[in-house]
CSV table of C-alpha atoms in Angstrom, one decimal:
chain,number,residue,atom,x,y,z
A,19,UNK,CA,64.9,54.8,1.4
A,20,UNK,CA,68.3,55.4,0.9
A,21,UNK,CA,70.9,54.6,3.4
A,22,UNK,CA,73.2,57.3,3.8
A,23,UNK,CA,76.9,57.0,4.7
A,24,UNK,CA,75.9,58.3,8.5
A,25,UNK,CA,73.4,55.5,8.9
A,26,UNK,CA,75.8,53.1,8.0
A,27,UNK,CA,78.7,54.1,10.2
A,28,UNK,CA,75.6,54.3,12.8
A,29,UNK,CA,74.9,50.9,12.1
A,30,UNK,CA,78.5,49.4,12.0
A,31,UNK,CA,79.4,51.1,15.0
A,32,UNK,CA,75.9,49.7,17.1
A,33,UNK,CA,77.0,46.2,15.4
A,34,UNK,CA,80.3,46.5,17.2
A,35,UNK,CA,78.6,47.4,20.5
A,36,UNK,CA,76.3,44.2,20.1
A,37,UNK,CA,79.2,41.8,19.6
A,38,UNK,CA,81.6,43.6,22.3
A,39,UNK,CA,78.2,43.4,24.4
A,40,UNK,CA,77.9,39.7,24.0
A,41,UNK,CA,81.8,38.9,24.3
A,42,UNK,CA,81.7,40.4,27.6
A,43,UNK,CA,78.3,39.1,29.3
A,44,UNK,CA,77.6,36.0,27.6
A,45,UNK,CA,75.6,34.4,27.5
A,46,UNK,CA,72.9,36.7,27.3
A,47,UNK,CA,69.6,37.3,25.3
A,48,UNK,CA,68.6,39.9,22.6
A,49,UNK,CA,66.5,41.4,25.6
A,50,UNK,CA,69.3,42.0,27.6
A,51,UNK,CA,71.2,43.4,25.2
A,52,UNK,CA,69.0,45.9,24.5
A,53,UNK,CA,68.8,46.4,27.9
A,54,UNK,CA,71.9,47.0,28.1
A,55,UNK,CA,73.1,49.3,25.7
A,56,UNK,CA,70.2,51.1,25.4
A,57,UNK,CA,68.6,50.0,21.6
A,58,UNK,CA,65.1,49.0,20.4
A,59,UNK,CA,64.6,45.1,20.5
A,60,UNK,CA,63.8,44.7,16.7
A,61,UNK,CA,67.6,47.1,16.4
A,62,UNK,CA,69.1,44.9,18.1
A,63,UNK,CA,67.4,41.2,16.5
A,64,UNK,CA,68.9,42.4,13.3
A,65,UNK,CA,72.6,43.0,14.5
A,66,UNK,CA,72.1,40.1,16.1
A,67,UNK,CA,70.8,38.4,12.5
A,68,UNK,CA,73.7,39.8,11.0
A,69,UNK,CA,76.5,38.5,13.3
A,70,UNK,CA,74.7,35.1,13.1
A,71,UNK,CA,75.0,35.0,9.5
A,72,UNK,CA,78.9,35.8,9.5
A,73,UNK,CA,79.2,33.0,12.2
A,74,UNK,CA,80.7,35.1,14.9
A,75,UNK,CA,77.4,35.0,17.1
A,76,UNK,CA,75.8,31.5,17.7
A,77,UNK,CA,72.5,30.8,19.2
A,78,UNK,CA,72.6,28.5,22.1
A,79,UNK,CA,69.2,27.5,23.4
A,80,UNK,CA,66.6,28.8,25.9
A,81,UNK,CA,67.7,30.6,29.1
A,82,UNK,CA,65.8,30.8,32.0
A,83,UNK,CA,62.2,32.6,31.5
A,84,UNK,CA,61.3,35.7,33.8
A,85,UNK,CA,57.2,34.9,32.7
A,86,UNK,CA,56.7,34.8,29.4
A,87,UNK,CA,58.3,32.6,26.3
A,88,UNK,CA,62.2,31.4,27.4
A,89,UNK,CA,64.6,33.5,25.6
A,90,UNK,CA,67.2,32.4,23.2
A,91,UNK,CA,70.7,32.9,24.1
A,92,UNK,CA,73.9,34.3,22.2
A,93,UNK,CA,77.0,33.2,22.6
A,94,UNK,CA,80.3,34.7,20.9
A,95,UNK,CA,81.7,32.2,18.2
A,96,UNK,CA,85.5,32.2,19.9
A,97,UNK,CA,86.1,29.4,17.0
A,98,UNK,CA,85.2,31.2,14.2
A,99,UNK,CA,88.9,31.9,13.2
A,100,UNK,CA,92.8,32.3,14.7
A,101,UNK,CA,95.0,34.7,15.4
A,102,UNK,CA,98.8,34.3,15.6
A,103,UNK,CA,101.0,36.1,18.8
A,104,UNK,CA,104.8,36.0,18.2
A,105,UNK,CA,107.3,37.4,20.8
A,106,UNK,CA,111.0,38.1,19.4
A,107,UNK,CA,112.8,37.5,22.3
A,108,UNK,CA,116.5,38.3,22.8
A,109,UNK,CA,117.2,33.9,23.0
A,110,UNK,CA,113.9,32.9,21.8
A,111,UNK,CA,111.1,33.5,19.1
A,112,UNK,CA,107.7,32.5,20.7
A,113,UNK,CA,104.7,31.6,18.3
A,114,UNK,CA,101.3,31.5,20.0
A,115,UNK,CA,97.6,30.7,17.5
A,116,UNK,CA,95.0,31.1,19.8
A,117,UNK,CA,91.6,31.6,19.5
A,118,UNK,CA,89.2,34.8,19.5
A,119,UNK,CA,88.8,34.5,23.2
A,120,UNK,CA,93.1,34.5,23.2
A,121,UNK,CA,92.8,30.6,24.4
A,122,UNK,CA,96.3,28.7,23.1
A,123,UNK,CA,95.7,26.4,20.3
A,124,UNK,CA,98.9,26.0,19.6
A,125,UNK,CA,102.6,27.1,20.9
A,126,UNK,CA,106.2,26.8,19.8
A,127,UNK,CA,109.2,28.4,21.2
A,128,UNK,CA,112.6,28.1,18.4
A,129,UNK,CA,116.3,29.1,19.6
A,130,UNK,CA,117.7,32.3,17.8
A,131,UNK,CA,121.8,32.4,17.3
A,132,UNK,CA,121.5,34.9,14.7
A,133,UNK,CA,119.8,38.3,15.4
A,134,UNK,CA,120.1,39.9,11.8
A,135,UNK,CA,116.8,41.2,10.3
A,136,UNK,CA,116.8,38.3,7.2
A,137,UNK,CA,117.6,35.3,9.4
A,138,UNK,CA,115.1,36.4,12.4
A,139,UNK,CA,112.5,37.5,9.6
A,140,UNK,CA,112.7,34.3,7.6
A,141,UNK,CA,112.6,32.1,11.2
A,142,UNK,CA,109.4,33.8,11.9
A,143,UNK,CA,107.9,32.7,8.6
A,144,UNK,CA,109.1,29.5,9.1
A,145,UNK,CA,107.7,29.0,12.4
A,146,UNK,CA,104.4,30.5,11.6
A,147,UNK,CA,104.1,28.2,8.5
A,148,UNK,CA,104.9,24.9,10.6
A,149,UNK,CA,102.4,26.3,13.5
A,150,UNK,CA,99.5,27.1,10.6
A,151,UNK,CA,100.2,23.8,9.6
A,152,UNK,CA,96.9,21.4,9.8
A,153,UNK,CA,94.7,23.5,11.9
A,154,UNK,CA,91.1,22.6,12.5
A,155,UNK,CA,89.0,24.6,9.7
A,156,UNK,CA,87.4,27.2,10.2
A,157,UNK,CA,84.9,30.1,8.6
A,158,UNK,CA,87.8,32.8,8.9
A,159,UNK,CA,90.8,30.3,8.9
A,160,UNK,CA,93.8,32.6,10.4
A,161,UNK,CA,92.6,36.4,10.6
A,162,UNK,CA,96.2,37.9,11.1
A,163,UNK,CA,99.2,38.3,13.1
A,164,UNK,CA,100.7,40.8,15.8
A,165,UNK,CA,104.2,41.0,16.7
A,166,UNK,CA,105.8,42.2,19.7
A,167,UNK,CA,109.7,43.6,19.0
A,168,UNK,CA,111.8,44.5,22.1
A,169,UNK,CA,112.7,47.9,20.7
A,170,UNK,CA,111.2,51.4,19.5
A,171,UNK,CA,108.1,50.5,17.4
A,172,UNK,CA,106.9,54.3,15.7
A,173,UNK,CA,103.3,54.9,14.9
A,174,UNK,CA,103.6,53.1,11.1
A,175,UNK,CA,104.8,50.1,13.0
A,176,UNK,CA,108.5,50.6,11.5
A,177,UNK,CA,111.1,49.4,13.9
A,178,UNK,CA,113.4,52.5,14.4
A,179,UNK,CA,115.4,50.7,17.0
A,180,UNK,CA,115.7,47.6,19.0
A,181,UNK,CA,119.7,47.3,20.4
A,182,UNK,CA,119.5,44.3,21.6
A,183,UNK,CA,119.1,42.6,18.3
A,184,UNK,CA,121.1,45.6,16.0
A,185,UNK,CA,118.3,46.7,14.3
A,186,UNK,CA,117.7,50.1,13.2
A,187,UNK,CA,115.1,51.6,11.2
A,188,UNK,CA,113.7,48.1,9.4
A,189,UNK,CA,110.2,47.4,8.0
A,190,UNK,CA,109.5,44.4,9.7
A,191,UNK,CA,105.6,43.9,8.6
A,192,UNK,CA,106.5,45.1,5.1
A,193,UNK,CA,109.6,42.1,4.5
A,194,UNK,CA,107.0,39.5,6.2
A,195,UNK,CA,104.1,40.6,4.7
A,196,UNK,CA,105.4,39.9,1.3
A,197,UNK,CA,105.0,35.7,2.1
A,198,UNK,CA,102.3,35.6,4.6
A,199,UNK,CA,99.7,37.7,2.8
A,200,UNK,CA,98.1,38.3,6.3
A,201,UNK,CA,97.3,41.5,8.1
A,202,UNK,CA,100.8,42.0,10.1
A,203,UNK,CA,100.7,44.7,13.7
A,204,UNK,CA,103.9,45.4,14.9
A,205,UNK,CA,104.4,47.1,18.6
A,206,UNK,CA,107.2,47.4,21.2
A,207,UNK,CA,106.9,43.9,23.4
A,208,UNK,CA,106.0,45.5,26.7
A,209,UNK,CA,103.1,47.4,24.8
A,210,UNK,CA,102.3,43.9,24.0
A,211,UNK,CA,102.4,42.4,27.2
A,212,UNK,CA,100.1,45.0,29.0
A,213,UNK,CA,97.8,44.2,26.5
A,214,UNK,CA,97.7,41.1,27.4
A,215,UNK,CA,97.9,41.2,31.4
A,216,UNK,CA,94.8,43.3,30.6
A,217,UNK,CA,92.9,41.2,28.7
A,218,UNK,CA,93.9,37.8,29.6
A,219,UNK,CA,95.7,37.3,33.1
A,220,UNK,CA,96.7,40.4,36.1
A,221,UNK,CA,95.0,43.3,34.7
A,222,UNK,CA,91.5,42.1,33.6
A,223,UNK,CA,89.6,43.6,36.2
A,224,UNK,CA,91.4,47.2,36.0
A,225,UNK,CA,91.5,50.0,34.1
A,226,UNK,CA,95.2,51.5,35.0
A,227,UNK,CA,98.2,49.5,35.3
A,228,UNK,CA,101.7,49.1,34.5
A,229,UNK,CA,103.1,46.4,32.7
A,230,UNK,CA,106.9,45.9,33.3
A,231,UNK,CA,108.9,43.7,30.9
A,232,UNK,CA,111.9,42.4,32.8
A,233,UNK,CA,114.4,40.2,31.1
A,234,UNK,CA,118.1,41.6,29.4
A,235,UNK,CA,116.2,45.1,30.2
A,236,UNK,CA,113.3,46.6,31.6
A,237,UNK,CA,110.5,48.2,29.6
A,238,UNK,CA,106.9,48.8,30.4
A,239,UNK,CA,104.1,49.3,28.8
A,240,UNK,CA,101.5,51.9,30.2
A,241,UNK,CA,97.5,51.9,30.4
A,242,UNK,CA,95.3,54.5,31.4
A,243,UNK,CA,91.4,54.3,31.1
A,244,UNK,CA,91.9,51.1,29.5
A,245,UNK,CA,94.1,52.1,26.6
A,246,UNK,CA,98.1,52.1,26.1
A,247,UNK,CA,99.6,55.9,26.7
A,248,UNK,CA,101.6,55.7,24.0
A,249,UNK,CA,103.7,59.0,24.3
A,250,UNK,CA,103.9,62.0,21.7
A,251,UNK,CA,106.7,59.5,19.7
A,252,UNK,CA,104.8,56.4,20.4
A,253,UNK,CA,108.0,55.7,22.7
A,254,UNK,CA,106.8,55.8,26.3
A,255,UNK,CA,107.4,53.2,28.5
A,256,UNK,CA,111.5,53.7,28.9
A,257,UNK,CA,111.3,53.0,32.9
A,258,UNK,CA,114.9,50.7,32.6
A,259,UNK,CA,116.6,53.7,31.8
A,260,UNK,CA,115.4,55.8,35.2
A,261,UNK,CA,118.5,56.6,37.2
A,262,UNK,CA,118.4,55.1,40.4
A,263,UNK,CA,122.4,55.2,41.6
A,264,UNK,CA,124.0,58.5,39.9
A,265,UNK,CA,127.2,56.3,40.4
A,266,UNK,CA,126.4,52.8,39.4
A,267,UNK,CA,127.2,50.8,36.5
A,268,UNK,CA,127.5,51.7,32.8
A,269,UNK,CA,124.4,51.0,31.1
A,270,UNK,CA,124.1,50.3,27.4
A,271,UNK,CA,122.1,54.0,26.9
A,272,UNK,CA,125.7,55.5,28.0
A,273,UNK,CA,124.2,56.5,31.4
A,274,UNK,CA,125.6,55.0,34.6
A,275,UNK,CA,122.7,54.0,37.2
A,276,UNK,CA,120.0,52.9,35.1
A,277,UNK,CA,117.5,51.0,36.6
A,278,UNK,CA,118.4,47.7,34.3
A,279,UNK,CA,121.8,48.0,35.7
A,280,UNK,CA,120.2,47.1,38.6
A,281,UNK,CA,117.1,45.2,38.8
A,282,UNK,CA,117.2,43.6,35.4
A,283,UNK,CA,117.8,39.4,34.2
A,284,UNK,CA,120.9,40.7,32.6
A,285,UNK,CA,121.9,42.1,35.8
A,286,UNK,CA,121.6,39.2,38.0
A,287,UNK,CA,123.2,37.0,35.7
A,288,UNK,CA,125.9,39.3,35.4
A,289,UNK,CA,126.3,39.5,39.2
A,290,UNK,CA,125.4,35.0,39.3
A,291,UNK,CA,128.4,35.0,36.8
A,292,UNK,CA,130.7,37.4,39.3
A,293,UNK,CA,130.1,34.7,42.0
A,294,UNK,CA,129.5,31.2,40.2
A,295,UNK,CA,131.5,31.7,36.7
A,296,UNK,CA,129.8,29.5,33.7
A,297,UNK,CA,128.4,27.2,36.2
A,298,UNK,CA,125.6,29.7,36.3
A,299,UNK,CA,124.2,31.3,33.6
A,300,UNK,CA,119.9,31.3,34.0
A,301,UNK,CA,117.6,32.6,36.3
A,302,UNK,CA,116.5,28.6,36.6
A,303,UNK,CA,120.2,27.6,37.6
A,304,UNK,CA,120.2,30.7,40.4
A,305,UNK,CA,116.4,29.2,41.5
A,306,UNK,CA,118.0,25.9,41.4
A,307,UNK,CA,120.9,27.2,44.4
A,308,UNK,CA,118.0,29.1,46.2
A,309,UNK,CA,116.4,25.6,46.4
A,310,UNK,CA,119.6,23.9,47.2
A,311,UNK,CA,119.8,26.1,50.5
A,312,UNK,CA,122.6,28.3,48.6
A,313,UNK,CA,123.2,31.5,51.1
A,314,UNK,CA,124.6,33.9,48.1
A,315,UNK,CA,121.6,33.4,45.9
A,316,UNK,CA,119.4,34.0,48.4
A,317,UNK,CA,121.2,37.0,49.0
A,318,UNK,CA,121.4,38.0,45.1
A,319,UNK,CA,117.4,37.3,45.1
A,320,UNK,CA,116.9,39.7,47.6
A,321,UNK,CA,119.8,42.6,46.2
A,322,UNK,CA,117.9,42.3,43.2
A,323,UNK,CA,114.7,42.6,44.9
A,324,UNK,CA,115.5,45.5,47.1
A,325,UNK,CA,117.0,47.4,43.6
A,326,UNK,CA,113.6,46.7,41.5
A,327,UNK,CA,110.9,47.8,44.8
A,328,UNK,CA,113.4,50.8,44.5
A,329,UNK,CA,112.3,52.1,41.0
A,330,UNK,CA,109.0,50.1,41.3
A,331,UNK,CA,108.2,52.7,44.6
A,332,UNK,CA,109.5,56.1,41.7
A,333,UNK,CA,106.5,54.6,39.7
A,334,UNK,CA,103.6,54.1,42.3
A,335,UNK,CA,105.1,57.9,43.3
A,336,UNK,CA,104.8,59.2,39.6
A,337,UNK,CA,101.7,57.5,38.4
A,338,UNK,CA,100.0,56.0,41.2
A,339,UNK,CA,98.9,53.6,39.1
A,340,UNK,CA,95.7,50.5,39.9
A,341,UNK,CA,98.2,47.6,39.3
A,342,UNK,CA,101.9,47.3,38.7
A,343,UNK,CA,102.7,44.0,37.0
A,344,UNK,CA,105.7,42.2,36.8
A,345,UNK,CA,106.6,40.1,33.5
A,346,UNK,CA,109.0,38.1,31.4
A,347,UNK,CA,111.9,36.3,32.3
A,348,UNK,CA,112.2,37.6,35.7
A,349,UNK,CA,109.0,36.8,37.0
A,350,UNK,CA,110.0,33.3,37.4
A,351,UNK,CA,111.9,34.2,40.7
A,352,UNK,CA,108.8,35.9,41.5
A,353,UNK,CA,108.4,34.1,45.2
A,354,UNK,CA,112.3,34.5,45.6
A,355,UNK,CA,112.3,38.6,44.9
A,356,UNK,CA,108.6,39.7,46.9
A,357,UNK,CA,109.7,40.2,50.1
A,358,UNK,CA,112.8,42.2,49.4
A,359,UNK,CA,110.7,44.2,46.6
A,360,UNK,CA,108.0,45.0,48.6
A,361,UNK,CA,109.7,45.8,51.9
A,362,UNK,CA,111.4,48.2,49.5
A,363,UNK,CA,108.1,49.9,47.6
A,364,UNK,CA,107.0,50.1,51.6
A,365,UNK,CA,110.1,52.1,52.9
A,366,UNK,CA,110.4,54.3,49.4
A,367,UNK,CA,107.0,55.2,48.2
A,368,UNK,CA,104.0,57.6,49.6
A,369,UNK,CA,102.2,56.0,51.9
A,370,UNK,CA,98.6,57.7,50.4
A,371,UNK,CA,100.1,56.7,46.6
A,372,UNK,CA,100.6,52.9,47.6
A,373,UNK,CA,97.4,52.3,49.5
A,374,UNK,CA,95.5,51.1,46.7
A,375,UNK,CA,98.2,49.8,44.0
A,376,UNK,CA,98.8,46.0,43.7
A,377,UNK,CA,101.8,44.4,42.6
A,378,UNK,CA,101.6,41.4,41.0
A,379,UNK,CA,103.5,39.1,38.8
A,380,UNK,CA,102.4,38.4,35.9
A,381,UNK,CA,99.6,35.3,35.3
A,382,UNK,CA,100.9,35.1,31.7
A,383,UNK,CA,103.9,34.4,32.8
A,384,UNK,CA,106.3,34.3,29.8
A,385,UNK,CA,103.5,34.6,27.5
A,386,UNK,CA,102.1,38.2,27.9
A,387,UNK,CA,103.5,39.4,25.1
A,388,UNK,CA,102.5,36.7,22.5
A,389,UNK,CA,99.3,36.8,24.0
A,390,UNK,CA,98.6,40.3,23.2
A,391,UNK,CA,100.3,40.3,20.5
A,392,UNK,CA,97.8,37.9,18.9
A,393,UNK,CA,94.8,40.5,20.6
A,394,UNK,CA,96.3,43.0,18.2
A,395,UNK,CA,94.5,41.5,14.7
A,396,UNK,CA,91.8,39.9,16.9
A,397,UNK,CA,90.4,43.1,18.1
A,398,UNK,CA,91.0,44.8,14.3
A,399,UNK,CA,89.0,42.4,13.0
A,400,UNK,CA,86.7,42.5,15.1
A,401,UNK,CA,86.4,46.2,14.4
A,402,UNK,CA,85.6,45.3,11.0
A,403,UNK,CA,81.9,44.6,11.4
A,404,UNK,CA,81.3,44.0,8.1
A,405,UNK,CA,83.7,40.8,7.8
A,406,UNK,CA,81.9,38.1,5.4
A,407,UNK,CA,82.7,34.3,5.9
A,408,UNK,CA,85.6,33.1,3.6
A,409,UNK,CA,85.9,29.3,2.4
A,410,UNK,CA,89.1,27.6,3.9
A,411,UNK,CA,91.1,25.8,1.6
């Protein structure tokens, strides 16, 4: 009988249930995923057949038997390939491989001096090449690689903007793409990082949260039902740029007010350097006088903190959303900045709106956005049902 082109789209699509079905229980038995997902036992021993034979499902031995013969049990084959995560920070570029479970193989974090499109484009490459260099083999070898850009990232992954490093309207995936001969996904880096607070760390057990990207500004990145609201532009997530003091200071947009005037890395440092000159110019060296007993950056801590529950309290108000959580740089004066920021979100937002949102920083720490970066050609090929087994060189 012939198959015809429904069938096999049928059949593609059920194979990606059964793998998603095993990622997400294993270990578990061909019986139970047919119990699950609601297809015939012998449908289901052939997907299963199939993903065996590309190596991304693995047989693991007998479970436990509920009367009759002991089943076999799946697992999913997290080794069967890499994926590589890089942030383009406004200091730093940060590589990540991980596996297909998003587990760090590897890491690397290089200095950047020169923001132009060719020198940051040709230290990615470089960086990626040394990471790549050696790895264990495996049947897929590296599968591709997501980027995460602080800046406007349209729905052909061109970079129409990112200030902070000059850029304007540059094909970032294109110029790599060239050398790497990989599959390249580009998106803005708080896109990104909600990705990965909501596959890896905060946001794993939700299905609505904000991601807020806090270093030189703030960004978020926004998921409802499980997916990123992306906007009719692909360019929602602009929370930094809310007004929260008509009069305060000039912000790089050209408003005055903005809420990364405020609440942002760049704007305690700005404030650090008011009070402490060059003798201060990290969050770690403001930590450091917290820890030294130091009453004015206590004081900062908590300005700060007051200023970000105030626009954190807008978004519990506008969205109401499951989780709210807090990333990059700042989140490393997490403990310093909770009690001012929540005693703010208290005072500021509906009482009926907060009831059931957490705040949290992130459990990623710095390394939300490489990590869902990396998720980015990790869940397109796995998409890809049909996917054969390639020989590693």
């Amino acid at each position: 009988m012939k198959i015809t082109g429904d069938q096999q789209l049928i059949k593609k699509m059920n194979k990606g249930i059964v793998l998603d079905t095993i990622r997400q229980k294993q270990p578990l038995s061909r019986a139970d995923i047919s119990a699950a997902i609601g297809l015939n036992k012998a449908t289901v021993s052939s997907l299963v057949a199939e993903l065996i034979d590309t190596q991304l499902v693995t047989e693991i031995g007998p479970g436990e038997s509920s009367g009759g013969r002991k089943p076999t049990l799946l697992l999913f084959n997290k080794q069967a390939g890499y994926a590589v995560g890089v942030d383009i920070r406004v200091h730093d570029l940060l590589v990540v491989i991980v596996d297909l479970e998003g587990h760090i193989i590897r890491e690397q974090s290089t200095p950047l001096a020169d923001y132009t499109t060719e020198s940051v484009t040709n230290q990615i490459k470089s960086t990626i090449s040394k990471i790549c260099v050696d790895l264990p083999a495996t049947p897929y070898g590296v599968i591709g690689i997501g980027i995460g850009v602080p800046g406007l990232v349209d729905e052909t992954q061109q970079v129409v903007s990112a200030p902070n490093l000059g850029w304007n309207n540059f094909d970032l995936a294109g110029h790599l793409q060239q050398e790497l001969a990989l599959p390249i996904y580009i998106d803005n880096e708080a896109n990104a990082g909600a990705i990965g607070e909501k596959l890896y760390g905060a946001g794993l057990h939700t299905s609505d949260l904000v991601y807020l990207s806090i270093g030189v500004g703030i960004g978020s990145g926004i998921v409802v039902g499980g997916q990123l609201y992306r906007g009719t532009s692909n360019f929602s997530g602009e929370v930094g740029h809310m007004t929260i003091a008509e009069n305060g200071p000039l912000c790089r947009c050209g408003n005055h007010g903005c809420w990364e005037t405020l609440a942002s890395e760049k704007a305690l440092l700005d404030q650090a350097a008011a009070i402490w000159g060059e003798q201060v110019s990290t969050i770690e060296e403001v930590l450091a006088k917290v820890e030294e007993g130091n009453s004015q950056a206590v004081t900062l801590l908590n300005e700060i903190g007051t200023q970000l529950g105030i626009g954190l309290a807008n978004l519990v108000n506008i969205l109401n959303p499951e989780m709210i959580v807090i990333g990059n740089r700042l989140s490393l004066a997490g403990k310093q900045l909770e009690q001012a920021m929540l005693h703010s979100i208290k005072n500021r937002s509906l009482s009926y709106h907060r009831k059931k949102t957490q705040v949290e920083f992130a459990k990623l720490g710095i390394r939300s956005t490489a990590l869902g970066a990396a998720s980015m050609p990790i869940t397109a090929f796995l998409a890809d049902s049909d996917v054969s087994v390639q020989a590693e060189a």
